[in-house]
XYZ file of C-alpha atoms in Angstrom:
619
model
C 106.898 101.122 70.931
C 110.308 100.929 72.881
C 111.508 102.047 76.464
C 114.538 103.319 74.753
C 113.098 106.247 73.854
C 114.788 108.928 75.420
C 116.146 111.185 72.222
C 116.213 114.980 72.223
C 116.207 116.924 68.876
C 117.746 120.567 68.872
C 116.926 123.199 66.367
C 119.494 125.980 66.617
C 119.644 129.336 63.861
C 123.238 129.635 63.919
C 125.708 126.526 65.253
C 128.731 128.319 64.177
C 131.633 128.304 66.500
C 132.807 131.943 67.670
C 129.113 133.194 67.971
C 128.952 135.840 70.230
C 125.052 135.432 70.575
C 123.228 133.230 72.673
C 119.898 132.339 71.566
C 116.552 131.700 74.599
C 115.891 128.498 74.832
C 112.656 127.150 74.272
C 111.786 123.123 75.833
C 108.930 121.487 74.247
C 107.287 118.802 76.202
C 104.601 117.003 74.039
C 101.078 116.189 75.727
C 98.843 113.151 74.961
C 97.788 112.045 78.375
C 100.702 110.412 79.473
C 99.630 107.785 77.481
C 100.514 108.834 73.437
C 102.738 111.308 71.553
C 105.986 112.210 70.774
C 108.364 114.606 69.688
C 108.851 114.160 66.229
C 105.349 115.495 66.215
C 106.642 119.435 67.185
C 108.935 120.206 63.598
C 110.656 123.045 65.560
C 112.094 124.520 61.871
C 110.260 127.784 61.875
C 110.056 128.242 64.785
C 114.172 128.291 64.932
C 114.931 129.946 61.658
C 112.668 133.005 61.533
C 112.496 133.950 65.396
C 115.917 133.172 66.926
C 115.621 130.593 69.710
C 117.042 126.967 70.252
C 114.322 124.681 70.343
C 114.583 121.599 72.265
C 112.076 118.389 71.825
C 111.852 115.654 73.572
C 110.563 111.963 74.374
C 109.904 110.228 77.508
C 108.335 107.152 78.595
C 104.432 107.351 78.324
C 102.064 104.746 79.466
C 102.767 101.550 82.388
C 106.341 101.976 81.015
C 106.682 105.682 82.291
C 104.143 105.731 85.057
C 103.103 102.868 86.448
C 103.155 102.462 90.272
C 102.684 100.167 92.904
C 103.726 102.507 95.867
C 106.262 100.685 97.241
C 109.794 99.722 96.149
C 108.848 97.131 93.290
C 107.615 100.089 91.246
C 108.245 103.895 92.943
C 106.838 105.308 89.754
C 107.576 108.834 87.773
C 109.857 107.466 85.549
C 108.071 109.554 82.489
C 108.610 112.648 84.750
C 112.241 111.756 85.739
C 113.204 111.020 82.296
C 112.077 114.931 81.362
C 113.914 115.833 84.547
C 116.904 114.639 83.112
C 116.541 115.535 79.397
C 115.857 119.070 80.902
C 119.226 118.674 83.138
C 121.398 117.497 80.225
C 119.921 120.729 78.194
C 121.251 122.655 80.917
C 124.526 121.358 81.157
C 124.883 121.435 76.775
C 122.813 123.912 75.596
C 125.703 126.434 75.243
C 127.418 123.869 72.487
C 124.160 124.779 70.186
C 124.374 128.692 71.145
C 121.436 128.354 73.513
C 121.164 130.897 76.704
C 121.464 127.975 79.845
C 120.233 130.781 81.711
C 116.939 131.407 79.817
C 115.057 127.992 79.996
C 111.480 128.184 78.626
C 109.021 124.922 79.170
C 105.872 124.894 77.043
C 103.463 122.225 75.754
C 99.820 121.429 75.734
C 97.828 118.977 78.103
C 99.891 116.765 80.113
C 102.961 118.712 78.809
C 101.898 122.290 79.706
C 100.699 120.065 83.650
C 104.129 118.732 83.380
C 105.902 121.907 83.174
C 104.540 123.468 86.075
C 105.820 120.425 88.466
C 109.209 120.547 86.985
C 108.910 124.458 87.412
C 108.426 123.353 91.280
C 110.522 119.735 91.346
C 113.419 120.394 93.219
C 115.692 118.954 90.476
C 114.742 121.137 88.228
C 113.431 124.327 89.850
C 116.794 126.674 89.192
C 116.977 125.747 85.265
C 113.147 127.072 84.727
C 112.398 130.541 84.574
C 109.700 130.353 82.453
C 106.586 128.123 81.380
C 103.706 128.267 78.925
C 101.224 126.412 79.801
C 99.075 125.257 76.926
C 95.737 123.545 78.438
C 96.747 122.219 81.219
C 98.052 122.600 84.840
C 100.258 121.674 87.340
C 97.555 121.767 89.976
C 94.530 119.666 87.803
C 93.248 116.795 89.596
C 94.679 114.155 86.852
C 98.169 115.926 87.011
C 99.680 114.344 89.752
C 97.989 111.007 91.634
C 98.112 111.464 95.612
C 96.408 108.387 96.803
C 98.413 105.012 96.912
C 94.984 103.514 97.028
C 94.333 104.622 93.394
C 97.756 104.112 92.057
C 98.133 100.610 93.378
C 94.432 99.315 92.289
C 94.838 101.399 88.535
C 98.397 98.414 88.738
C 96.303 95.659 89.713
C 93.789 96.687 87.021
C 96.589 97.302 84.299
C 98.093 93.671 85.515
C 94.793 91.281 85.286
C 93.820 93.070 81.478
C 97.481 92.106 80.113
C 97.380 88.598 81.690
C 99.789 89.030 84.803
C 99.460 87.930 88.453
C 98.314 90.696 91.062
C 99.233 88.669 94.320
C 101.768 91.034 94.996
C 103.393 93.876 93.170
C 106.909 91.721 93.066
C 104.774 89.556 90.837
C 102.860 91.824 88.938
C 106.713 94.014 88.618
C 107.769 90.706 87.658
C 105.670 89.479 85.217
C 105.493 92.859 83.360
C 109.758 92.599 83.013
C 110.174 89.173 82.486
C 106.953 88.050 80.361
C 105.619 90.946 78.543
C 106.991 92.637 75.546
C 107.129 96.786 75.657
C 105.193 96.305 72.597
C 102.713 94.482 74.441
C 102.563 97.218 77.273
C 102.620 100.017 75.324
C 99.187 98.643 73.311
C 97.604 97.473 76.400
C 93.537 99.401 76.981
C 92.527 99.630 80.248
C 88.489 99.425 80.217
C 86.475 102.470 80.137
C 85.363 102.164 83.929
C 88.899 103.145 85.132
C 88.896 106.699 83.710
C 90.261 109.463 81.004
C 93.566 109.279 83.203
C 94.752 106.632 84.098
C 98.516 107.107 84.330
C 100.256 110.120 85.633
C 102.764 110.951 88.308
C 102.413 110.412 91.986
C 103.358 112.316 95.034
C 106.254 111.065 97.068
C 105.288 107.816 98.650
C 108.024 107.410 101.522
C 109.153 104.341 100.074
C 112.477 102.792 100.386
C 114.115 103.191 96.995
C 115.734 100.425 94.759
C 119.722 100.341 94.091
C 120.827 100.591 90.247
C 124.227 101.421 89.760
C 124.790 104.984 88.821
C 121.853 106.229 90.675
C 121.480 107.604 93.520
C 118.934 108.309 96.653
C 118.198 111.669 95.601
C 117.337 110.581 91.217
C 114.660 109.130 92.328
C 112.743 111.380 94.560
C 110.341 113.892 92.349
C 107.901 115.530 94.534
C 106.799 115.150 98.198
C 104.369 118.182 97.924
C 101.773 119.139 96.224
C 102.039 122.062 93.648
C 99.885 124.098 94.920
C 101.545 123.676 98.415
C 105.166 124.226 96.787
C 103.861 127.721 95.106
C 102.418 128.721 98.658
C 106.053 128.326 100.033
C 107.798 129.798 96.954
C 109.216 126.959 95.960
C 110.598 128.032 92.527
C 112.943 130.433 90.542
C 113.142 134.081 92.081
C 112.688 135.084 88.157
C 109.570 132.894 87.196
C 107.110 133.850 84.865
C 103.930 132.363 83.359
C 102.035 132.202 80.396
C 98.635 129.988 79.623
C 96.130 129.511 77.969
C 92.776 127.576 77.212
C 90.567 126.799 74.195
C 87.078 127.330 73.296
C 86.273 123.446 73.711
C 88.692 121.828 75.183
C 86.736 118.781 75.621
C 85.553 118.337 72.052
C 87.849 115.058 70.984
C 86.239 112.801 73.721
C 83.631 113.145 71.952
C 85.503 112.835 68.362
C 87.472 109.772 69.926
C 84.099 107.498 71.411
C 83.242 105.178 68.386
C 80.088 104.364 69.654
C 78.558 107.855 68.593
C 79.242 107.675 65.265
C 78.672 109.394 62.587
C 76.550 112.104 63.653
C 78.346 111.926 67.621
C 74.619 113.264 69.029
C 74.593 112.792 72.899
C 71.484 111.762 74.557
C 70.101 112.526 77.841
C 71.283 109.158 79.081
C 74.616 108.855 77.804
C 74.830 112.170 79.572
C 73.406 111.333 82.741
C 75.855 108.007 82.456
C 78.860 110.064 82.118
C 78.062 112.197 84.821
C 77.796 109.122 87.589
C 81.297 108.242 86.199
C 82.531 111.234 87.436
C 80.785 111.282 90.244
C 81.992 107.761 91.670
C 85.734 108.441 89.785
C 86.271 111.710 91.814
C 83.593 111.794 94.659
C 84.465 108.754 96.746
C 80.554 108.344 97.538
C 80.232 111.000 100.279
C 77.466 112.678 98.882
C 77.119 110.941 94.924
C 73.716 111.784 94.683
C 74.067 115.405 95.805
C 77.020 115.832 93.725
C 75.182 114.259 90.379
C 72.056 116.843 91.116
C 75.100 119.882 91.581
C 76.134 119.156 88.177
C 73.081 117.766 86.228
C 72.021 121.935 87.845
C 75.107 123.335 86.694
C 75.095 121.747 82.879
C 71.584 121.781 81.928
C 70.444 124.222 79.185
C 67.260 124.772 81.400
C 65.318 126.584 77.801
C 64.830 122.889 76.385
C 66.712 120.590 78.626
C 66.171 117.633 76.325
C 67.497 119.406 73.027
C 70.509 117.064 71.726
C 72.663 119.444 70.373
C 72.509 122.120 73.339
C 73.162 118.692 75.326
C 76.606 117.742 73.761
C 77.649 121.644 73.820
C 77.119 121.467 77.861
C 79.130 118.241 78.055
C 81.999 119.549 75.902
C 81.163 122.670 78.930
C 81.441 120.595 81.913
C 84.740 118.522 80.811
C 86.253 121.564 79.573
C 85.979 123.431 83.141
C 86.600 120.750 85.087
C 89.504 119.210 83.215
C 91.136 122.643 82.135
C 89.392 125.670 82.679
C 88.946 125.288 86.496
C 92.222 123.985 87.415
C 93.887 126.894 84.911
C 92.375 129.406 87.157
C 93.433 128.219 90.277
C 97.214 127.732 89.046
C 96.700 131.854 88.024
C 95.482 132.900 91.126
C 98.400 131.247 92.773
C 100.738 132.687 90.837
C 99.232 136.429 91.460
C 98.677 136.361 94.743
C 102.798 135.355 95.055
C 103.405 138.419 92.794
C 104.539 136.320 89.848
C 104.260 138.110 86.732
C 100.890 135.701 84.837
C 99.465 136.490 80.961
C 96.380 134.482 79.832
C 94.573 133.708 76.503
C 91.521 132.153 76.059
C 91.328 130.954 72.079
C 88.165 131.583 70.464
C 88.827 131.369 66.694
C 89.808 127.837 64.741
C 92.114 127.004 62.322
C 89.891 128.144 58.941
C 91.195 125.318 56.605
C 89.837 122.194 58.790
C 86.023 123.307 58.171
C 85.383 122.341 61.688
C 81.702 122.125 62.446
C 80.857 124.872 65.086
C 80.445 122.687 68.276
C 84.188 121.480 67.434
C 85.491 124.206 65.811
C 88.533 125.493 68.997
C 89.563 121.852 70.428
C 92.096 121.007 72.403
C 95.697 121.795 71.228
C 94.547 123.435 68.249
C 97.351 125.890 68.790
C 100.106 123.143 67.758
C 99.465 123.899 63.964
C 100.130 127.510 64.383
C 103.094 126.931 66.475
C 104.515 124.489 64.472
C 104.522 126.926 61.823
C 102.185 124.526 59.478
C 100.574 126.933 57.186
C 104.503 127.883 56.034
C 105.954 124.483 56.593
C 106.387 122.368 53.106
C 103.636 119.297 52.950
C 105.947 116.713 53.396
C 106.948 117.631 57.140
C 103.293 117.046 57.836
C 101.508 114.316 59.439
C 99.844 112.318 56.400
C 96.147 113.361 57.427
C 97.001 116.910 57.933
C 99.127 117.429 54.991
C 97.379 120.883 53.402
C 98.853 121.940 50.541
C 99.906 126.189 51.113
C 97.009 127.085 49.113
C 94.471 125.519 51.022
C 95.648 127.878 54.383
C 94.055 130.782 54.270
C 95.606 134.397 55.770
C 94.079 134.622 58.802
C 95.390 130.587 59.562
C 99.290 132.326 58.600
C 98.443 135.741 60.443
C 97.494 133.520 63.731
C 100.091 131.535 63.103
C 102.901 134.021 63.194
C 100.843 136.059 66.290
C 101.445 132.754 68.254
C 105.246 131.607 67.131
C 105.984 135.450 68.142
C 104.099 135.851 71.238
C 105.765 132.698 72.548
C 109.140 133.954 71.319
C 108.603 137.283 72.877
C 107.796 135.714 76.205
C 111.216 133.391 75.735
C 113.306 136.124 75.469
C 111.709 139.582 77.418
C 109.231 137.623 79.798
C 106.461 139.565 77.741
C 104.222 137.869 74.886
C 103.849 141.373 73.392
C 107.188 143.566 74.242
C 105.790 145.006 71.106
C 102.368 144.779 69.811
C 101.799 141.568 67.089
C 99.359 142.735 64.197
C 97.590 145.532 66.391
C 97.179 143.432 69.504
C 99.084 143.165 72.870
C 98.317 141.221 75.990
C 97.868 142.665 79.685
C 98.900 140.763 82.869
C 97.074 139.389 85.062
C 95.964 141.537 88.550
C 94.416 139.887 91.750
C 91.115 140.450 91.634
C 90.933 141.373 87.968
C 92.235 138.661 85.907
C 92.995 140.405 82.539
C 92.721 137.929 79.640
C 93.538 138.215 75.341
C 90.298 136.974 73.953
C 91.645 135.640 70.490
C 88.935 135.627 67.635
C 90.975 136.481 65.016
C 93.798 139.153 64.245
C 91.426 141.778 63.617
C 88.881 141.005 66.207
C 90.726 140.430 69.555
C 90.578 142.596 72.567
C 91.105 142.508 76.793
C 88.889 140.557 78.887
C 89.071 139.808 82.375
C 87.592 136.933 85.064
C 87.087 134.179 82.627
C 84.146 131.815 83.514
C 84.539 132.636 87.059
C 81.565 130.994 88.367
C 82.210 127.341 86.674
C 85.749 127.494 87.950
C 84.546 128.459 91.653
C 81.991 125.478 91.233
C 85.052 123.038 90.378
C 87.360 124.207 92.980
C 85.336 125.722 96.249
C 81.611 124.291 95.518
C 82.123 120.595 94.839
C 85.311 119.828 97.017
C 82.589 121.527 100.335
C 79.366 119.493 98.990
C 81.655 116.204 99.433
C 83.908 117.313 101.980
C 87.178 117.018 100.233
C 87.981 115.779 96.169
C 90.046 112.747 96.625
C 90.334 110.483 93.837
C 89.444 106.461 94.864
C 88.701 104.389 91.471
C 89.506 101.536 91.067
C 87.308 100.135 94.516
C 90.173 98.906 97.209
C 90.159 97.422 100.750
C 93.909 97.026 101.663
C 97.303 97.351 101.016
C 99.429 94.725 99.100
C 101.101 92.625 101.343
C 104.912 92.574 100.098
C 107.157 89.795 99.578
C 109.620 91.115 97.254
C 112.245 88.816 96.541
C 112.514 85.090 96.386
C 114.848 85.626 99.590
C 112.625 87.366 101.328
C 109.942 84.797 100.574
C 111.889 82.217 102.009
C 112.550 84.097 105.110
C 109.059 85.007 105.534
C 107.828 81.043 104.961
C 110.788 79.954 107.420
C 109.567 82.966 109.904
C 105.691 81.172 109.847
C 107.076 78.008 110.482
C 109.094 78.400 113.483
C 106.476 80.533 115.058
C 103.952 77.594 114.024
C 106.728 75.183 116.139
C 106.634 77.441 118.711
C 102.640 77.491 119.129
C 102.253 73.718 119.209
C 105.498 73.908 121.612
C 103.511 75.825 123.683
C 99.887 73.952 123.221
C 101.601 70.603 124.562
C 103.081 72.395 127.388
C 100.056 73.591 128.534
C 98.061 70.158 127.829
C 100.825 68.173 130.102
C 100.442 70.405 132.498
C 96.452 70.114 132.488
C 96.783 66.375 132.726
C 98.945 66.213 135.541
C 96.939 68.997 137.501
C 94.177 66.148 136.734
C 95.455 63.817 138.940
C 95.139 65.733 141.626
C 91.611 67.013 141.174
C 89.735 63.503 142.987
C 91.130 64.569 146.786
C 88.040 64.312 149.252
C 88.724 65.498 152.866
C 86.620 62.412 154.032
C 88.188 60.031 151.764
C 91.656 58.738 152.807
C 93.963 56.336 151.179
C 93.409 52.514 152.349
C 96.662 50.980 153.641
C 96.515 47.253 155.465
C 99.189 47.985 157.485
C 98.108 51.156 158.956
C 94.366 51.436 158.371
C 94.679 54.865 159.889
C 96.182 56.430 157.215
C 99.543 56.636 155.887
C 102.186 57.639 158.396
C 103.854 60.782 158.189
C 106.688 60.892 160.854
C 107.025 64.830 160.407
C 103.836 65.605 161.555
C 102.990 65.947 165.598
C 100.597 63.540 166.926
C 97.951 66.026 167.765
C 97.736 66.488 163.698
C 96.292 63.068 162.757
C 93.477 63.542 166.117
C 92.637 67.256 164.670
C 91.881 65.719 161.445
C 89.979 62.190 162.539
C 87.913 64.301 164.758
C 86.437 66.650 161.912
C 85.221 63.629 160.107
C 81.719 62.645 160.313
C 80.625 60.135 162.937
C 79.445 57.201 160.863
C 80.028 53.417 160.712
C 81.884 54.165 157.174
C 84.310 56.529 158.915
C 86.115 53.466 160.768
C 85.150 51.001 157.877
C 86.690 51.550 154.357
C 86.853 49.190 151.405
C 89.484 49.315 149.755
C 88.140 51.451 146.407
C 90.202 53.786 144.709
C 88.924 57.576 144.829
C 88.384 57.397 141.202
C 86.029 53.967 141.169
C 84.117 55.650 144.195
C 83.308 59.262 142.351
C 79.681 59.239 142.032
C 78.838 55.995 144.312
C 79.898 57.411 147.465
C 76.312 58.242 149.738
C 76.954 60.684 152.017
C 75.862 58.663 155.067
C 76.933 55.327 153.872
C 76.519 51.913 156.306
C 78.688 48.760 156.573
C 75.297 46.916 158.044
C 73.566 46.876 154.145
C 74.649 45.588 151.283
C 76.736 47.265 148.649
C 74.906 48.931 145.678
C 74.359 47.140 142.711
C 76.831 48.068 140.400
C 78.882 49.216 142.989
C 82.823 47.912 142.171
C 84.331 47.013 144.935
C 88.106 45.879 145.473
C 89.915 43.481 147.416
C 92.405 44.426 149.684
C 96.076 44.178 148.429
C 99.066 43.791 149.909
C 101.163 46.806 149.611
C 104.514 48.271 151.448
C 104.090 50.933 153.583
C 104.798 54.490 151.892
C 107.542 56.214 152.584
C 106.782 59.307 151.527
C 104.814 61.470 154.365
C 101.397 62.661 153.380
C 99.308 65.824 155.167
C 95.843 65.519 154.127
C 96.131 63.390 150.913
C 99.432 66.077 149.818
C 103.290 64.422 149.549
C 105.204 65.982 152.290
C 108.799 65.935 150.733
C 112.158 67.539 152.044
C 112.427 71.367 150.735
């Protein structure tokens, strides 16, 4: 695996020069979860030759390399997303050179491609090249489509971090670590543990972040969305000429159960491992406001209530309840919309397999099953095959090349008129879609298809009105988190930071000794007694103080209490006498035991004026 990965291959019928014609163009964006794929994997040959458009293919950055965030400026995220942004931009801008139409754009892929084409039909980048999308299995609006809580994108980055070895202190260090110490090899194989989800990567709404300088880019190449989809289509955010094509399988769900080792060979699901799977969903998308009500909701919902402990009707109603929540739910609500802004909408729902893979019935319509008939496998030679899927022509049967010419035209047709079926395709056409009667094709095979309408209207209502009421609102919060990451960023800012804690640590003490001189010499003054006066020999009435009128000193003697002691002091200090001093002491007995007394000393008489034991000093 490499970051440098951002290739586009073109597939044009005619590159002559003096062409008259321009050709619809027709952008293939590969799914795989944001985590696997590529383009090579799309051979758009057929495709080109036999139906007359340009097909474009292209790579971008899956995985932590294309998607990993840390909601701030270390890692802003959406770099997958920016990087089809731009391939899309550059198609624009060239797509004339390989007789391609710049002004009929086409986006269509399966899973995380077909969710990715609906926010670049919206992005503001982007939103004047598209004026159409087919939407394989997936949508813009799904739950794992876009990540809106900087809670879960920042904790799925600590996560990522501690299982490849690097320090989650900070995003600068975990940003750090993965650039400096960790091959894109090493990245690109990294496993998250099951706990943490079927999704783990994807893009992120707008996170009001500053944004990081590189020279060449701007600002504005970095910001993506700061809406929602859904809020975008409510505004009209998107070409005046859109229209829209989906579609959804059978069982969409079927390969989680392929892909989980541990229920090999006969993959038979259990009560438990049902019930198990369940809670993960529960605490993945519930946030614990109501878990256990939630768990009983869908336990209700998914339970074949004839034999509710029969295995195999088990597994079919957990391939059910991925398959609605994951696709068939979030495919309804992206419709409905669409209709209600009057934007023209077709819809399939694929019922019949590909007859050469002998699927066994509860696996029989997976998930991008339609990429074989696309591709144009069943007429494409062996060797532009993937090794385990290389068939040779005889083993694909005629109703695997009829389907795969209905598709590779009905996705042409809707390229170039806006209309899977300007024509009917082997007997059948499609109808659009109405509000209040969503019209459907319901695909068995070319001889058995016909018109439905309001496809599994009651699971998708439980997905999108039901649960989001029983828990108030569907908000996303695995991994657990408390707080924030606190964010040094650079080694400058770290030292500015440290120097910034230890100046205001200076400042503290600064302040503490302050306040304990001042205590200390507020101390001094705390022994004054009213009846207590300084000792002097000179003047044993107290310490002159010249300012003062003579009736001061009289006021003052007379308050004092009438007692031998009041005309007979030792000479103690205030601080020796705390705690001896009786209140109605006599010269006529003998001093206390214990008690210290002092001998008179000589001492100069003060020149300082004193008012009741208080320095009287010129103002």
């Amino acid at each position: 695996m490499d970051e440098d990965c951002l290739y586009l291959n073109v597939f044009t019928p005619n590159i002559e020069e003096g062409t008259g014609q321009k050709y619809p163009v027709m952008v293939y964006i590969h799914g795989g979860d944001f985590i696997h794929g590529a383009s090579n994997l799309f051979p758009g040959h057929i495709m080109a030759t036999f139906y007359k458009v340009v097909v474009v293919t292209l790579n971008y950055r899956l995985g932590a390399l294309g998607f990993l965030s840390t909601g701030d400026i270390n890692s802003p995220g959406n770099y997958g997303i920016q990087d089809q942004a731009m391939a899309l931009q550059w198609t624009y801008e060239n797509i004339e050179k390989f007789n391609g139409d710049r002004d009929s754009i086409t986006l269509f892929g399966p899973g995380a491609g077909a969710a990715s084409a609906g926010l670049l039909m919206v992005a503001p980048q982007t939103r004047n090249i598209v004026t159409k999308v087919i939407a394989q299995s997936g949508s813009a609006v799904a739950d794992w489509a876009m990540i809106f809580d900087r809670y879960r994108v920042q904790n799925t980055s600590r996560v990522f971090g501690k299982e490849i070895g690097c320090s989650i202190e900070s995003s600068w260090r975990l940003v750090n670590c993965l650039t400096n110490s960790r091959s894109a090899l090493e990245i690109g194989n990294a496993e998250f543990p099951p706990e943490v989800g079927l999704f783990p990567w994807g893009p992120v709404i707008e996170m009001n972040v500053s944004i990081p300088f590189y020279e060449g880019w701007y600002e504005k190449n970095w910001h993506f969305l700061e809406e929602s989809a859904e809020n975008l289509i409510k505004n009209r955010m998107f070409n005046n000429g859109l229209r829209y094509m989906t579609g959804v399988t059978l069982q969409e769900a079927a390969p989680f159960i392929t892909s989980n080792k541990t229920l090999e060979p006969n993959f038979e699901i259990n009560q438990e491992f049902f019930d198990q799977k369940v809670w993960e969903l529960v605490l993945r998308y519930n946030y614990t406001l109501n878990p256990n009500g939630t768990f009983d909701a869908i336990k209700y919902m998914y339970t074949y209530w004839p034999d509710p402990h029969n295995k195999t009707m088990i597994r079919e109603k957990y391939i059910q309840l991925l398959t609605d929540f994951l696709y068939t739910a979030p495919n309804d609500k992206m419709v409905k919309l669409l209709v209600e802004q009057n934007v023209p909408v077709y819809m399939y729902v694929l019922n019949t397999t590909i007859e050469s893979f002998q699927f066994p019935e509860w696996r029989k319509v997976p998930h991008n099953i339609e990429h074989y008939l696309l591709s144009g496998a069943p007429f494409l030679d062996t060797e532009m095959l993937p090794a385990k899927e290389r068939f040779q022509r005889t083993q694909w049967t005629n109703n695997d090349r009829n389907m795969s010419h209905f598709f590779m035209k009905a996705y042409t047709n809707f390229a170039r008129y806006g209309n899977p079926t300007h024509t009917q395709i082997l007997g059948i056409h499609f109808e659009e879609c109405r509000y209040g009667q969503l019209k459907y094709l319901n695909l068995n095979t070319t001889y058995n298809s016909s018109i439905m309408w309001n496809y599994r209207q009651t699971e998708s209502a439980f997905w999108t009105m039901f649960i989001p009421q029983l828990v108030g609102r569907l908000v996303p919060t695995y991994p657990p988190t408390t707080e924030f990451w606190w964010e040094p960023r650079t080694p400058l800012q770290i030292a500015f930071w440290t120097m910034s804690g230890f100046c205001l640590l200076l400042i503290v003490l600064l302040v503490l000794c302050c306040m304990l001189w001042r205590n200390a010499k507020r101390s001094k003054d705390r022994y004054y007694n009213p009846y207590l006066y300084p000792s002097d020999t000179e003047n044993e009435e107290g310490i002159e103080n010249t300012r003062v009128p003579e009736e001061y000193p009289e006021k003052f003697r007379s308050q004092l209490p009438r007692t031998n002691s009041a005309s007979s002091f030792q000479t103690v200090s205030m601080k020796e006498m705390q705690g001896f001093v009786s209140p109605s002491p006599s010269t006529d007995l003998p001093p206390r035991k214990g008690t210290p007394v002092l001998q008179p000393r000589n001492r100069t008489k003060s020149q300082t004026p004193m008012l009741q034991g208080v320095p009287q000093t010129d103002v």
